[in-house]
């Protein structure tokens, strides 16, 4: 097995200050605090008095293991707002009310959340939550524009059902979206791939037989989506070209949806024009029907068989002219090493990631993968069964080596 250390979650050992302001959506902030802790972050919570009327500070103390500051003058720590602000790697304000956004935009310091935001040099992420009429008011929109101009990251609000019973923009972003935005924010400032453009393909392709049937495979796209998420967490701008999959787009990733090999090839040609690396983790169909039917093919009386003539699809990665560091995948069920080595020169790859999709925990649709990496210089690296997110970082580590060759 190759000598390696699995990469931690991007929030591992990060010090996150969570600001909570007065909104009915405060209950989601409790879940956010819990998820931050589960990701390995140290979490300190500061609240406004209005927030403390919606949810007790004791809830956050129980979740974070730290004292919660609502009133600066009652805090155990002298100048708590300054000390908390100095410890922060990032500050997240969720929910952020209209009043909070106004305070931040105008430099007011009327509560512990605004005080801390004014005192910190760490990046700030705000997740607004309010009635749609308040969100759409010109004053709120001007305040948000001011904050964005200053580098504050804004996630949401989402369109949905509000506390008033109406529907519209103003709903607090869901916790996974806030966490994704936070990982992206930190990655863009400290990640080793910041400023790089990484193109990833994922999922199967569907080659139509008729309007309701297709030639495809069992790929779910989970490996490619994990690579896209990991690249985002390391600061890269990520383009994800995805076949037909049932997966949510990772926050901050630019996604292009395609159905067929022809569509995937066009999308990748456009995306890789300025790419630093292309990682071809998709499983495009090798063949497509020669003449797809315009209407659903029906069974004829007495018909026992149906013949469909197939023709070979173009090899996508072999057809791409550039793309920077070129990474391929080999999903096999036998002769793993032989097939992977054959593909290296044929597809002009720097390295190829091979896995036996018939092995337990390593096939399509799993949360884990066990891979062997074959390099164009003859090196071979074998790895144990890992999460697909951990495998993604192994791949990106080797991409980074190619982008930054040793002197």
mmCIF file of C-alpha atoms in Angstrom:
data_model
loop_
_atom_site.group_PDB
_atom_site.id
_atom_site.type_symbol
_atom_site.label_atom_id
_atom_site.label_comp_id
_atom_site.label_asym_id
_atom_site.label_seq_id
_atom_site.Cartn_x
_atom_site.Cartn_y
_atom_site.Cartn_z
ATOM 1 C CA UNK A 1 0.000 0.000 0.000
ATOM 2 C CA UNK A 2 1.129 3.567 -0.700
ATOM 3 C CA UNK A 3 2.290 5.634 2.262
ATOM 4 C CA UNK A 4 -0.282 8.354 2.843
ATOM 5 C CA UNK A 5 -2.316 10.208 5.446
ATOM 6 C CA UNK A 6 -6.024 10.658 4.689
ATOM 7 C CA UNK A 7 -6.906 14.337 4.505
ATOM 8 C CA UNK A 8 -9.176 15.679 7.248
ATOM 9 C CA UNK A 9 -12.450 17.479 6.671
ATOM 10 C CA UNK A 10 -11.718 21.042 5.488
ATOM 11 C CA UNK A 11 -13.218 22.393 8.735
ATOM 12 C CA UNK A 12 -11.091 20.173 10.966
ATOM 13 C CA UNK A 13 -9.407 22.296 13.681
ATOM 14 C CA UNK A 14 -10.847 25.518 12.264
ATOM 15 C CA UNK A 15 -12.104 28.057 14.779
ATOM 16 C CA UNK A 16 -15.557 29.192 13.675
ATOM 17 C CA UNK A 17 -17.523 31.969 15.330
ATOM 18 C CA UNK A 18 -21.253 31.488 14.814
ATOM 19 C CA UNK A 19 -23.357 34.622 15.133
ATOM 20 C CA UNK A 20 -27.075 34.078 15.725
ATOM 21 C CA UNK A 21 -29.605 36.894 15.351
ATOM 22 C CA UNK A 22 -33.334 37.079 16.076
ATOM 23 C CA UNK A 23 -35.297 35.003 13.571
ATOM 24 C CA UNK A 24 -37.656 32.069 13.845
ATOM 25 C CA UNK A 25 -35.096 30.135 11.798
ATOM 26 C CA UNK A 26 -32.738 30.147 14.812
ATOM 27 C CA UNK A 27 -33.512 26.463 15.257
ATOM 28 C CA UNK A 28 -31.465 25.756 12.116
ATOM 29 C CA UNK A 29 -28.492 27.498 13.710
ATOM 30 C CA UNK A 30 -28.476 24.788 16.376
ATOM 31 C CA UNK A 31 -28.168 22.140 13.681
ATOM 32 C CA UNK A 32 -25.429 24.192 12.004
ATOM 33 C CA UNK A 33 -23.469 24.381 15.279
ATOM 34 C CA UNK A 34 -23.791 20.620 15.671
ATOM 35 C CA UNK A 35 -22.642 19.918 12.092
ATOM 36 C CA UNK A 36 -19.659 22.242 12.517
ATOM 37 C CA UNK A 37 -18.582 20.312 15.606
ATOM 38 C CA UNK A 38 -19.061 17.009 13.789
ATOM 39 C CA UNK A 39 -16.741 18.309 11.054
ATOM 40 C CA UNK A 40 -14.036 18.887 13.667
ATOM 41 C CA UNK A 41 -14.362 22.671 14.056
ATOM 42 C CA UNK A 42 -14.112 24.549 17.335
ATOM 43 C CA UNK A 43 -17.280 26.645 17.567
ATOM 44 C CA UNK A 44 -17.955 29.765 19.610
ATOM 45 C CA UNK A 45 -21.453 31.234 19.551
ATOM 46 C CA UNK A 46 -22.392 34.876 20.007
ATOM 47 C CA UNK A 47 -26.046 35.889 20.034
ATOM 48 C CA UNK A 48 -28.220 38.968 20.008
ATOM 49 C CA UNK A 49 -30.772 39.409 22.823
ATOM 50 C CA UNK A 50 -33.530 38.905 20.252
ATOM 51 C CA UNK A 51 -32.038 35.541 19.221
ATOM 52 C CA UNK A 52 -31.942 34.456 22.873
ATOM 53 C CA UNK A 53 -35.720 34.922 22.980
ATOM 54 C CA UNK A 54 -36.144 32.383 20.160
ATOM 55 C CA UNK A 55 -33.635 29.791 21.375
ATOM 56 C CA UNK A 56 -31.851 29.462 24.712
ATOM 57 C CA UNK A 57 -28.087 30.067 24.858
ATOM 58 C CA UNK A 58 -27.869 26.838 26.857
ATOM 59 C CA UNK A 59 -28.755 24.946 23.668
ATOM 60 C CA UNK A 60 -25.619 26.223 21.941
ATOM 61 C CA UNK A 61 -23.453 25.721 25.028
ATOM 62 C CA UNK A 62 -24.552 22.090 25.117
ATOM 63 C CA UNK A 63 -23.764 21.644 21.419
ATOM 64 C CA UNK A 64 -20.394 23.435 21.370
ATOM 65 C CA UNK A 65 -19.060 22.869 24.868
ATOM 66 C CA UNK A 66 -18.293 26.594 25.167
ATOM 67 C CA UNK A 67 -19.875 29.538 26.900
ATOM 68 C CA UNK A 68 -22.218 31.619 24.749
ATOM 69 C CA UNK A 69 -21.946 35.403 24.829
ATOM 70 C CA UNK A 70 -25.124 37.459 24.542
ATOM 71 C CA UNK A 71 -24.220 40.535 26.611
ATOM 72 C CA UNK A 72 -20.637 41.755 26.355
ATOM 73 C CA UNK A 73 -20.864 43.307 29.814
ATOM 74 C CA UNK A 74 -21.818 39.991 31.372
ATOM 75 C CA UNK A 75 -19.170 37.912 29.571
ATOM 76 C CA UNK A 76 -16.542 36.127 31.656
ATOM 77 C CA UNK A 77 -13.803 37.302 29.287
ATOM 78 C CA UNK A 78 -12.679 40.931 29.282
ATOM 79 C CA UNK A 79 -13.406 42.566 25.913
ATOM 80 C CA UNK A 80 -15.040 39.333 24.776
ATOM 81 C CA UNK A 81 -15.935 40.682 21.338
ATOM 82 C CA UNK A 82 -12.289 41.446 20.552
ATOM 83 C CA UNK A 83 -10.958 38.159 21.912
ATOM 84 C CA UNK A 84 -13.569 36.035 20.166
ATOM 85 C CA UNK A 85 -12.944 37.961 16.938
ATOM 86 C CA UNK A 86 -9.206 37.343 17.134
ATOM 87 C CA UNK A 87 -9.618 33.595 17.545
ATOM 88 C CA UNK A 88 -11.827 33.229 14.479
ATOM 89 C CA UNK A 89 -10.718 31.557 11.276
ATOM 90 C CA UNK A 90 -14.130 32.565 9.924
ATOM 91 C CA UNK A 91 -17.349 34.082 11.201
ATOM 92 C CA UNK A 92 -20.727 32.757 10.099
ATOM 93 C CA UNK A 93 -23.887 34.715 10.865
ATOM 94 C CA UNK A 94 -26.926 32.471 10.466
ATOM 95 C CA UNK A 95 -29.615 33.588 10.522
ATOM 96 C CA UNK A 96 -28.762 37.176 9.613
ATOM 97 C CA UNK A 97 -31.792 39.457 9.963
ATOM 98 C CA UNK A 98 -32.427 42.670 8.051
ATOM 99 C CA UNK A 99 -31.382 44.585 11.177
ATOM 100 C CA UNK A 100 -28.133 42.626 11.336
ATOM 101 C CA UNK A 101 -27.340 43.296 7.666
ATOM 102 C CA UNK A 102 -27.979 47.009 8.207
ATOM 103 C CA UNK A 103 -25.680 47.064 11.245
ATOM 104 C CA UNK A 104 -22.889 45.300 9.364
ATOM 105 C CA UNK A 105 -23.209 47.552 6.329
ATOM 106 C CA UNK A 106 -23.090 50.749 8.381
ATOM 107 C CA UNK A 107 -20.525 49.667 10.958
ATOM 108 C CA UNK A 108 -22.895 49.748 13.916
ATOM 109 C CA UNK A 109 -22.043 47.841 17.066
ATOM 110 C CA UNK A 110 -25.247 47.563 19.045
ATOM 111 C CA UNK A 111 -25.020 43.875 19.954
ATOM 112 C CA UNK A 112 -22.453 41.116 20.412
ATOM 113 C CA UNK A 113 -22.834 39.767 16.862
ATOM 114 C CA UNK A 114 -22.238 43.153 15.229
ATOM 115 C CA UNK A 115 -19.422 43.942 17.676
ATOM 116 C CA UNK A 116 -17.610 40.722 16.834
ATOM 117 C CA UNK A 117 -18.085 41.173 13.096
ATOM 118 C CA UNK A 118 -16.686 44.692 13.333
ATOM 119 C CA UNK A 119 -13.663 43.500 15.326
ATOM 120 C CA UNK A 120 -12.647 40.442 13.298
ATOM 121 C CA UNK A 121 -10.199 40.283 10.425
ATOM 122 C CA UNK A 122 -11.443 36.796 9.500
ATOM 123 C CA UNK A 123 -13.669 36.228 6.461
ATOM 124 C CA UNK A 124 -17.387 36.610 7.134
ATOM 125 C CA UNK A 125 -20.258 34.584 5.743
ATOM 126 C CA UNK A 126 -23.857 35.718 6.245
ATOM 127 C CA UNK A 127 -27.008 33.683 5.636
ATOM 128 C CA UNK A 128 -29.976 36.095 5.543
ATOM 129 C CA UNK A 129 -33.445 35.102 6.756
ATOM 130 C CA UNK A 130 -36.481 37.385 6.759
ATOM 131 C CA UNK A 131 -39.846 37.997 5.141
ATOM 132 C CA UNK A 132 -39.641 38.423 1.379
ATOM 133 C CA UNK A 133 -40.895 42.020 1.543
ATOM 134 C CA UNK A 134 -38.052 42.903 3.902
ATOM 135 C CA UNK A 135 -35.511 41.079 1.733
ATOM 136 C CA UNK A 136 -36.675 42.838 -1.426
ATOM 137 C CA UNK A 137 -36.730 46.299 0.147
ATOM 138 C CA UNK A 138 -34.211 48.630 -1.576
ATOM 139 C CA UNK A 139 -32.497 49.382 1.743
ATOM 140 C CA UNK A 140 -31.801 45.706 2.391
ATOM 141 C CA UNK A 141 -30.602 45.145 -1.151
ATOM 142 C CA UNK A 142 -28.273 48.135 -0.892
ATOM 143 C CA UNK A 143 -26.892 46.839 2.405
ATOM 144 C CA UNK A 144 -26.255 43.404 0.892
ATOM 145 C CA UNK A 145 -24.515 44.980 -2.108
ATOM 146 C CA UNK A 146 -22.310 46.998 0.263
ATOM 147 C CA UNK A 147 -21.339 43.873 2.197
ATOM 148 C CA UNK A 148 -20.539 41.952 -0.971
ATOM 149 C CA UNK A 149 -18.348 44.837 -2.158
ATOM 150 C CA UNK A 150 -16.412 44.484 1.089
ATOM 151 C CA UNK A 151 -15.818 40.781 0.531
ATOM 152 C CA UNK A 152 -18.549 39.390 2.761
ATOM 153 C CA UNK A 153 -19.918 36.117 1.370
ATOM 154 C CA UNK A 154 -23.714 35.873 1.183
ATOM 155 C CA UNK A 155 -25.474 32.512 0.950
ATOM 156 C CA UNK A 156 -29.200 32.612 0.234
ATOM 157 C CA UNK A 157 -31.831 33.421 1.072
ATOM 158 C CA UNK A 158 -33.771 30.647 -0.595
ATOM 159 C CA UNK A 159 -37.238 30.770 -2.087
ATOM 160 C CA UNK A 160 -39.767 28.797 -0.088
ATOM 161 C CA UNK A 161 -42.430 28.851 2.582
ATOM 162 C CA UNK A 162 -41.841 31.586 5.178
ATOM 163 C CA UNK A 163 -42.973 31.940 8.787
ATOM 164 C CA UNK A 164 -45.792 34.215 7.634
ATOM 165 C CA UNK A 165 -47.235 31.340 5.612
ATOM 166 C CA UNK A 166 -46.409 33.064 2.337
ATOM 167 C CA UNK A 167 -43.846 31.823 -0.158
ATOM 168 C CA UNK A 168 -41.005 33.855 -1.618
ATOM 169 C CA UNK A 169 -37.319 34.719 -1.168
ATOM 170 C CA UNK A 170 -36.260 35.014 2.455
ATOM 171 C CA UNK A 171 -35.939 31.448 3.708
ATOM 172 C CA UNK A 172 -32.675 30.623 5.482
ATOM 173 C CA UNK A 173 -30.327 28.490 3.387
ATOM 174 C CA UNK A 174 -30.160 24.865 4.419
ATOM 175 C CA UNK A 175 -27.276 23.735 6.612
ATOM 176 C CA UNK A 176 -25.421 21.779 3.851
ATOM 177 C CA UNK A 177 -25.445 24.897 1.661
ATOM 178 C CA UNK A 178 -24.069 27.061 4.470
ATOM 179 C CA UNK A 179 -21.345 24.508 5.200
ATOM 180 C CA UNK A 180 -20.472 24.297 1.502
ATOM 181 C CA UNK A 181 -20.248 28.072 1.233
ATOM 182 C CA UNK A 182 -18.017 28.176 4.323
ATOM 183 C CA UNK A 183 -15.676 25.515 2.925
ATOM 184 C CA UNK A 184 -15.459 27.426 -0.341
ATOM 185 C CA UNK A 185 -14.791 30.705 1.489
ATOM 186 C CA UNK A 186 -11.902 29.226 3.466
ATOM 187 C CA UNK A 187 -10.540 27.353 0.453
ATOM 188 C CA UNK A 188 -10.403 30.512 -1.656
ATOM 189 C CA UNK A 189 -8.200 32.117 0.981
ATOM 190 C CA UNK A 190 -5.901 29.308 2.079
ATOM 191 C CA UNK A 191 -6.414 26.378 -0.305
ATOM 192 C CA UNK A 192 -3.491 25.003 -2.304
ATOM 193 C CA UNK A 193 -5.563 25.008 -5.525
ATOM 194 C CA UNK A 194 -6.832 28.585 -5.267
ATOM 195 C CA UNK A 195 -6.699 30.339 -8.600
ATOM 196 C CA UNK A 196 -6.748 27.032 -10.488
ATOM 197 C CA UNK A 197 -9.498 25.825 -12.830
ATOM 198 C CA UNK A 198 -10.298 22.139 -12.384
ATOM 199 C CA UNK A 199 -12.707 20.414 -14.778
ATOM 200 C CA UNK A 200 -14.400 17.213 -13.604
ATOM 201 C CA UNK A 201 -16.762 14.893 -15.444
ATOM 202 C CA UNK A 202 -19.163 12.632 -13.576
ATOM 203 C CA UNK A 203 -21.913 10.093 -14.038
ATOM 204 C CA UNK A 204 -23.093 8.029 -16.997
ATOM 205 C CA UNK A 205 -24.368 9.047 -20.399
ATOM 206 C CA UNK A 206 -27.717 7.976 -21.817
ATOM 207 C CA UNK A 207 -27.658 7.106 -25.517
ATOM 208 C CA UNK A 208 -31.286 7.020 -26.730
ATOM 209 C CA UNK A 209 -32.796 3.897 -28.259
ATOM 210 C CA UNK A 210 -36.180 5.605 -28.472
ATOM 211 C CA UNK A 211 -37.838 8.417 -26.474
ATOM 212 C CA UNK A 212 -38.158 6.216 -23.343
ATOM 213 C CA UNK A 213 -35.199 3.799 -23.512
ATOM 214 C CA UNK A 214 -31.456 4.242 -23.601
ATOM 215 C CA UNK A 215 -28.050 2.570 -23.528
ATOM 216 C CA UNK A 216 -26.294 3.497 -20.286
ATOM 217 C CA UNK A 217 -24.628 2.092 -17.186
ATOM 218 C CA UNK A 218 -24.906 2.028 -13.391
ATOM 219 C CA UNK A 219 -22.673 5.027 -12.632
ATOM 220 C CA UNK A 220 -24.207 7.395 -10.056
ATOM 221 C CA UNK A 221 -21.635 10.197 -10.334
ATOM 222 C CA UNK A 222 -20.702 10.093 -6.632
ATOM 223 C CA UNK A 223 -16.957 9.857 -7.283
ATOM 224 C CA UNK A 224 -16.941 12.811 -9.662
ATOM 225 C CA UNK A 225 -19.082 14.926 -7.353
ATOM 226 C CA UNK A 226 -16.713 14.133 -4.469
ATOM 227 C CA UNK A 227 -13.768 15.304 -6.598
ATOM 228 C CA UNK A 228 -15.604 18.520 -7.485
ATOM 229 C CA UNK A 229 -16.389 19.185 -3.822
ATOM 230 C CA UNK A 230 -12.828 18.471 -2.701
ATOM 231 C CA UNK A 231 -11.383 20.746 -5.405
ATOM 232 C CA UNK A 232 -13.740 23.518 -4.316
ATOM 233 C CA UNK A 233 -12.667 23.036 -0.696
ATOM 234 C CA UNK A 234 -9.050 23.532 -1.804
ATOM 235 C CA UNK A 235 -9.874 26.848 -3.472
ATOM 236 C CA UNK A 236 -10.233 25.857 -7.113
ATOM 237 C CA UNK A 237 -12.829 27.146 -9.530
ATOM 238 C CA UNK A 238 -14.570 23.945 -10.526
ATOM 239 C CA UNK A 239 -16.528 23.083 -13.642
ATOM 240 C CA UNK A 240 -18.513 19.867 -13.241
ATOM 241 C CA UNK A 241 -19.810 18.282 -16.432
ATOM 242 C CA UNK A 242 -22.455 15.834 -15.244
ATOM 243 C CA UNK A 243 -24.388 13.135 -16.988
ATOM 244 C CA UNK A 244 -27.905 12.245 -15.800
ATOM 245 C CA UNK A 245 -27.509 11.747 -12.032
ATOM 246 C CA UNK A 246 -29.690 12.323 -8.962
ATOM 247 C CA UNK A 247 -27.189 14.397 -6.971
ATOM 248 C CA UNK A 248 -27.320 17.957 -5.659
ATOM 249 C CA UNK A 249 -24.707 20.330 -7.029
ATOM 250 C CA UNK A 250 -21.988 21.115 -4.464
ATOM 251 C CA UNK A 251 -22.206 24.748 -3.409
ATOM 252 C CA UNK A 252 -20.049 27.047 -5.517
ATOM 253 C CA UNK A 253 -19.415 24.504 -8.288
ATOM 254 C CA UNK A 254 -20.329 25.418 -11.862
ATOM 255 C CA UNK A 255 -22.362 22.522 -13.233
ATOM 256 C CA UNK A 256 -23.096 21.693 -16.866
ATOM 257 C CA UNK A 257 -25.678 18.942 -17.403
ATOM 258 C CA UNK A 258 -25.463 16.653 -20.431
ATOM 259 C CA UNK A 259 -27.160 13.462 -21.578
ATOM 260 C CA UNK A 260 -25.073 11.891 -24.334
ATOM 261 C CA UNK A 261 -21.404 11.348 -25.146
ATOM 262 C CA UNK A 262 -21.649 13.904 -27.950
ATOM 263 C CA UNK A 263 -22.988 16.516 -25.532
ATOM 264 C CA UNK A 264 -20.371 15.652 -22.893
ATOM 265 C CA UNK A 265 -17.554 15.989 -25.422
ATOM 266 C CA UNK A 266 -18.732 19.448 -26.537
ATOM 267 C CA UNK A 267 -19.116 20.623 -22.924
ATOM 268 C CA UNK A 268 -15.653 19.364 -21.969
ATOM 269 C CA UNK A 269 -14.026 20.903 -25.041
ATOM 270 C CA UNK A 270 -15.426 24.272 -23.989
ATOM 271 C CA UNK A 271 -14.599 23.850 -20.295
ATOM 272 C CA UNK A 272 -11.015 22.657 -20.764
ATOM 273 C CA UNK A 273 -9.974 25.550 -23.005
ATOM 274 C CA UNK A 274 -8.475 27.310 -19.971
ATOM 275 C CA UNK A 275 -8.308 24.420 -17.483
ATOM 276 C CA UNK A 276 -5.347 23.547 -15.291
ATOM 277 C CA UNK A 277 -6.548 19.950 -15.040
ATOM 278 C CA UNK A 278 -9.280 17.689 -16.363
ATOM 279 C CA UNK A 279 -10.375 14.682 -14.319
ATOM 280 C CA UNK A 280 -12.458 12.298 -16.408
ATOM 281 C CA UNK A 281 -14.347 10.326 -13.762
ATOM 282 C CA UNK A 282 -17.504 9.973 -15.850
ATOM 283 C CA UNK A 283 -18.469 6.603 -17.306
ATOM 284 C CA UNK A 284 -19.646 7.492 -20.821
ATOM 285 C CA UNK A 285 -21.276 4.791 -22.905
ATOM 286 C CA UNK A 286 -18.867 3.105 -25.327
ATOM 287 C CA UNK A 287 -21.600 2.555 -27.913
ATOM 288 C CA UNK A 288 -24.783 4.259 -29.082
ATOM 289 C CA UNK A 289 -27.675 3.145 -31.295
ATOM 290 C CA UNK A 290 -27.116 3.902 -34.969
ATOM 291 C CA UNK A 291 -30.705 4.982 -35.605
ATOM 292 C CA UNK A 292 -32.697 5.985 -32.493
ATOM 293 C CA UNK A 293 -36.442 5.579 -33.041
ATOM 294 C CA UNK A 294 -38.609 8.700 -33.096
ATOM 295 C CA UNK A 295 -41.358 6.934 -31.142
ATOM 296 C CA UNK A 296 -41.450 4.244 -28.481
ATOM 297 C CA UNK A 297 -40.656 0.845 -29.968
ATOM 298 C CA UNK A 298 -43.641 -1.470 -29.508
ATOM 299 C CA UNK A 299 -43.694 -5.244 -29.334
ATOM 300 C CA UNK A 300 -45.104 -6.867 -32.449
ATOM 301 C CA UNK A 301 -47.350 -9.957 -32.140
ATOM 302 C CA UNK A 302 -45.160 -13.052 -31.971
ATOM 303 C CA UNK A 303 -41.914 -11.037 -31.743
ATOM 304 C CA UNK A 304 -39.310 -12.850 -29.628
ATOM 305 C CA UNK A 305 -36.197 -10.721 -30.233
ATOM 306 C CA UNK A 306 -35.225 -7.170 -31.056
ATOM 307 C CA UNK A 307 -31.991 -6.246 -32.809
ATOM 308 C CA UNK A 308 -30.487 -2.803 -32.242
ATOM 309 C CA UNK A 309 -27.404 -1.852 -34.236
ATOM 310 C CA UNK A 310 -24.802 -0.006 -32.181
ATOM 311 C CA UNK A 311 -21.880 2.142 -33.261
ATOM 312 C CA UNK A 312 -18.854 3.177 -31.257
ATOM 313 C CA UNK A 313 -18.859 6.534 -29.477
ATOM 314 C CA UNK A 314 -15.825 8.823 -29.630
ATOM 315 C CA UNK A 315 -13.336 8.450 -26.778
ATOM 316 C CA UNK A 316 -13.871 11.708 -24.883
ATOM 317 C CA UNK A 317 -10.600 12.136 -23.017
ATOM 318 C CA UNK A 318 -8.550 10.922 -26.004
ATOM 319 C CA UNK A 319 -10.355 13.450 -28.203
ATOM 320 C CA UNK A 320 -9.732 16.459 -25.945
ATOM 321 C CA UNK A 321 -6.805 18.525 -27.247
ATOM 322 C CA UNK A 322 -5.559 19.855 -23.910
ATOM 323 C CA UNK A 323 -6.890 20.321 -20.415
ATOM 324 C CA UNK A 324 -3.614 20.673 -18.507
ATOM 325 C CA UNK A 325 -3.013 17.729 -16.177
ATOM 326 C CA UNK A 326 -5.006 14.863 -17.658
ATOM 327 C CA UNK A 327 -6.502 12.242 -15.333
ATOM 328 C CA UNK A 328 -8.548 9.248 -16.398
ATOM 329 C CA UNK A 329 -10.503 6.495 -14.672
ATOM 330 C CA UNK A 330 -10.631 2.780 -15.371
ATOM 331 C CA UNK A 331 -13.649 1.031 -13.882
ATOM 332 C CA UNK A 332 -13.003 -2.662 -14.508
ATOM 333 C CA UNK A 333 -14.179 -6.098 -13.364
ATOM 334 C CA UNK A 334 -11.028 -8.043 -14.314
ATOM 335 C CA UNK A 335 -7.420 -7.516 -15.516
ATOM 336 C CA UNK A 336 -7.367 -4.163 -13.736
ATOM 337 C CA UNK A 337 -3.654 -3.424 -14.164
ATOM 338 C CA UNK A 338 -3.461 -4.488 -17.806
ATOM 339 C CA UNK A 339 -6.464 -2.451 -18.928
ATOM 340 C CA UNK A 340 -5.403 0.615 -16.930
ATOM 341 C CA UNK A 341 -1.857 0.595 -18.338
ATOM 342 C CA UNK A 342 -3.172 0.276 -21.889
ATOM 343 C CA UNK A 343 -5.307 3.377 -21.462
ATOM 344 C CA UNK A 344 -2.461 5.623 -20.235
ATOM 345 C CA UNK A 345 -0.753 6.261 -23.606
ATOM 346 C CA UNK A 346 -3.905 5.767 -25.679
ATOM 347 C CA UNK A 347 -5.673 8.594 -23.863
ATOM 348 C CA UNK A 348 -2.535 10.721 -23.283
ATOM 349 C CA UNK A 349 -3.002 10.654 -19.503
ATOM 350 C CA UNK A 350 -0.628 11.762 -16.783
ATOM 351 C CA UNK A 351 -2.125 9.127 -14.505
ATOM 352 C CA UNK A 352 -5.166 6.893 -14.335
ATOM 353 C CA UNK A 353 -7.266 5.915 -11.318
ATOM 354 C CA UNK A 354 -8.365 2.286 -11.542
ATOM 355 C CA UNK A 355 -10.878 0.411 -9.441
ATOM 356 C CA UNK A 356 -12.571 -2.964 -9.503
ATOM 357 C CA UNK A 357 -16.281 -2.106 -9.562
ATOM 358 C CA UNK A 358 -17.170 -5.697 -8.675
ATOM 359 C CA UNK A 359 -15.312 -5.487 -5.340
ATOM 360 C CA UNK A 360 -17.378 -4.865 -2.165
ATOM 361 C CA UNK A 361 -17.598 -1.151 -1.354
ATOM 362 C CA UNK A 362 -15.867 -0.120 -4.562
ATOM 363 C CA UNK A 363 -18.599 -0.241 -7.174
ATOM 364 C CA UNK A 364 -21.108 2.199 -8.553
ATOM 365 C CA UNK A 365 -23.348 3.909 -6.001
ATOM 366 C CA UNK A 366 -21.153 3.255 -2.958
ATOM 367 C CA UNK A 367 -19.857 5.870 -0.530
ATOM 368 C CA UNK A 368 -16.367 4.349 -0.614
ATOM 369 C CA UNK A 369 -13.775 3.366 -3.193
ATOM 370 C CA UNK A 370 -10.586 1.322 -3.335
ATOM 371 C CA UNK A 371 -8.258 2.531 -6.057
ATOM 372 C CA UNK A 372 -4.885 1.935 -7.668
ATOM 373 C CA UNK A 373 -3.190 4.874 -9.383
ATOM 374 C CA UNK A 374 -1.017 4.128 -12.422
ATOM 375 C CA UNK A 375 1.352 6.944 -13.470
ATOM 376 C CA UNK A 376 2.796 7.609 -16.904
ATOM 377 C CA UNK A 377 6.312 7.210 -15.466
ATOM 378 C CA UNK A 378 5.578 3.635 -14.372
ATOM 379 C CA UNK A 379 4.815 4.290 -10.712
ATOM 380 C CA UNK A 380 1.922 2.373 -9.151
ATOM 381 C CA UNK A 381 0.195 3.363 -5.923
ATOM 382 C CA UNK A 382 -2.322 1.120 -4.165
ATOM 383 C CA UNK A 383 -4.697 2.468 -1.517
ATOM 384 C CA UNK A 384 -7.088 0.835 0.944
ATOM 385 C CA UNK A 385 -10.860 1.286 0.971
ATOM 386 C CA UNK A 386 -11.556 4.977 1.681
ATOM 387 C CA UNK A 387 -14.415 7.419 1.450
ATOM 388 C CA UNK A 388 -14.808 8.856 -2.029
ATOM 389 C CA UNK A 389 -14.057 12.312 -0.593
ATOM 390 C CA UNK A 390 -10.715 10.997 0.753
ATOM 391 C CA UNK A 391 -9.952 9.374 -2.620
ATOM 392 C CA UNK A 392 -10.738 12.696 -4.274
ATOM 393 C CA UNK A 393 -8.025 14.397 -2.226
ATOM 394 C CA UNK A 394 -5.508 11.674 -3.126
ATOM 395 C CA UNK A 395 -6.197 12.418 -6.780
ATOM 396 C CA UNK A 396 -5.962 16.190 -6.269
ATOM 397 C CA UNK A 397 -2.686 15.805 -4.331
ATOM 398 C CA UNK A 398 -1.197 14.176 -7.430
ATOM 399 C CA UNK A 399 -2.683 16.792 -9.719
ATOM 400 C CA UNK A 400 -1.041 19.453 -7.556
ATOM 401 C CA UNK A 401 2.321 17.674 -7.866
ATOM 402 C CA UNK A 402 2.046 17.942 -11.643
ATOM 403 C CA UNK A 403 1.030 21.582 -11.467
ATOM 404 C CA UNK A 404 3.978 22.366 -9.173
ATOM 405 C CA UNK A 405 6.880 20.160 -10.364
ATOM 406 C CA UNK A 406 9.846 19.967 -8.028
ATOM 407 C CA UNK A 407 12.841 22.115 -8.919
#
